[in-house]
Amino acid sequence: MNIVMTLMVRNEADILARNLEFHRRQGVSHFLITDHHSSDQSLAVARHYEALGLADVFTETSDQFRQGEWVTRMARLASSQHKADWVINSDADEFWLPAHGDLQMALSEIDPQTTSLTLSRYNVVYCHTYTDIVLEGKVRYRSALAELPKTCHRGDPTIQISEGNHHAVGERGQVR
């Protein structure tokens, strides 16, 4: 199974490499990363993964923030150029962790008629004192259920992603 993740980044050098490594261990095979005006080392981190052949990197210099447009572009490229079976639209501070197994296992169990998943998400609080699998010995404490869901979808060259990666709309299939 080929899982491709799209990421919008801006000044997230402190967490970007950890995010990419975590999701590689979860079964993501390639990343499409759009950097929007980072003034830290985010673009350098992304370019490092591009040099390794694990990512394609795009830069946006517009003063406007057009996340839906840019993520839609990446999601369509994931389908057309990378032949993605599944596309996860994410941000650098979001970690996709299924209830059991890894992302490869979890997504392989989805009914083939389901083309998009709308998933609940939890905001977490960062804590330096305990251990956890997400961030190298740092705990993330689950807090309240976040108001807006996240979405992932099967590769689809017609997909349209909303601002915030909360919804995906394509020409076929059913949402679960």
mmCIF file of C-alpha atoms in Angstrom, residues 49-114:
data_model
loop_
_atom_site.group_PDB
_atom_site.id
_atom_site.type_symbol
_atom_site.label_atom_id
_atom_site.label_comp_id
_atom_site.label_asym_id
_atom_site.label_seq_id
_atom_site.Cartn_x
_atom_site.Cartn_y
_atom_site.Cartn_z
ATOM 1 C CA TYR A 49 14.058 14.808 2.989
ATOM 2 C CA GLU A 50 13.645 15.792 -0.652
ATOM 3 C CA ALA A 51 17.347 15.040 -1.245
ATOM 4 C CA LEU A 52 16.787 11.603 0.295
ATOM 5 C CA GLY A 53 14.000 10.977 -2.244
ATOM 6 C CA LEU A 54 11.320 10.889 0.470
ATOM 7 C CA ALA A 55 9.606 14.205 -0.274
ATOM 8 C CA ASP A 56 8.687 16.736 -2.909
ATOM 9 C CA VAL A 57 8.929 20.315 -1.646
ATOM 10 C CA PHE A 58 7.023 23.364 -2.861
ATOM 11 C CA THR A 59 7.385 26.949 -1.711
ATOM 12 C CA GLU A 60 4.680 29.577 -1.553
ATOM 13 C CA THR A 61 5.630 33.216 -1.188
ATOM 14 C CA SER A 62 2.172 34.732 -1.458
ATOM 15 C CA ASP A 63 1.126 36.976 1.417
ATOM 16 C CA GLN A 64 -2.257 35.266 1.262
ATOM 17 C CA PHE A 65 -2.789 31.939 3.020
ATOM 18 C CA ARG A 66 -4.530 29.624 0.541
ATOM 19 C CA GLN A 67 -4.264 26.306 2.344
ATOM 20 C CA GLY A 68 -7.226 24.637 0.636
ATOM 21 C CA GLU A 69 -5.836 25.436 -2.808
ATOM 22 C CA TRP A 70 -2.281 24.363 -1.981
ATOM 23 C CA VAL A 71 -3.267 21.139 -0.197
ATOM 24 C CA THR A 72 -5.650 20.276 -3.036
ATOM 25 C CA ARG A 73 -2.723 20.662 -5.456
ATOM 26 C CA MET A 74 -0.563 18.338 -3.346
ATOM 27 C CA ALA A 75 -3.372 15.792 -2.876
ATOM 28 C CA ARG A 76 -3.949 15.633 -6.628
ATOM 29 C CA LEU A 77 -0.209 15.201 -7.243
ATOM 30 C CA ALA A 78 -0.175 12.394 -4.682
ATOM 31 C CA SER A 79 -2.713 10.618 -6.874
ATOM 32 C CA SER A 80 -1.450 11.462 -10.352
ATOM 33 C CA GLN A 81 2.328 11.426 -9.867
ATOM 34 C CA HIS A 82 2.819 9.179 -6.845
ATOM 35 C CA LYS A 83 -0.053 6.723 -7.417
ATOM 36 C CA ALA A 84 -1.153 7.037 -3.786
ATOM 37 C CA ASP A 85 -3.602 4.468 -2.489
ATOM 38 C CA TRP A 86 -4.304 6.762 0.475
ATOM 39 C CA VAL A 87 -3.507 10.444 1.030
ATOM 40 C CA ILE A 88 -3.283 11.939 4.505
ATOM 41 C CA ASN A 89 -3.596 15.732 4.606
ATOM 42 C CA SER A 90 -1.830 16.973 7.710
ATOM 43 C CA ASP A 91 0.113 19.712 9.452
ATOM 44 C CA ALA A 92 3.581 19.402 10.983
ATOM 45 C CA ASP A 93 2.180 19.378 14.531
ATOM 46 C CA GLU A 94 -0.293 16.563 13.818
ATOM 47 C CA PHE A 95 0.566 12.918 14.444
ATOM 48 C CA TRP A 96 -1.676 10.208 12.965
ATOM 49 C CA LEU A 97 -1.794 7.258 15.328
ATOM 50 C CA PRO A 98 -4.348 4.470 14.787
ATOM 51 C CA ALA A 99 -5.911 2.624 17.702
ATOM 52 C CA HIS A 100 -3.916 -0.489 16.784
ATOM 53 C CA GLY A 101 -1.088 -1.342 14.416
ATOM 54 C CA ASP A 102 0.294 1.238 12.040
ATOM 55 C CA LEU A 103 -1.274 3.348 9.297
ATOM 56 C CA GLN A 104 -0.564 0.666 6.687
ATOM 57 C CA MET A 105 -2.551 -1.875 8.703
ATOM 58 C CA ALA A 106 -5.365 0.486 9.668
ATOM 59 C CA LEU A 107 -5.969 1.766 6.131
ATOM 60 C CA SER A 108 -5.743 -1.708 4.602
ATOM 61 C CA GLU A 109 -8.734 -2.720 6.754
ATOM 62 C CA ILE A 110 -11.012 -0.038 5.249
ATOM 63 C CA ASP A 111 -13.814 -1.259 2.987
ATOM 64 C CA PRO A 112 -12.777 -0.701 -0.674
ATOM 65 C CA GLN A 113 -16.028 1.222 -1.308
ATOM 66 C CA THR A 114 -14.995 3.832 1.254
#
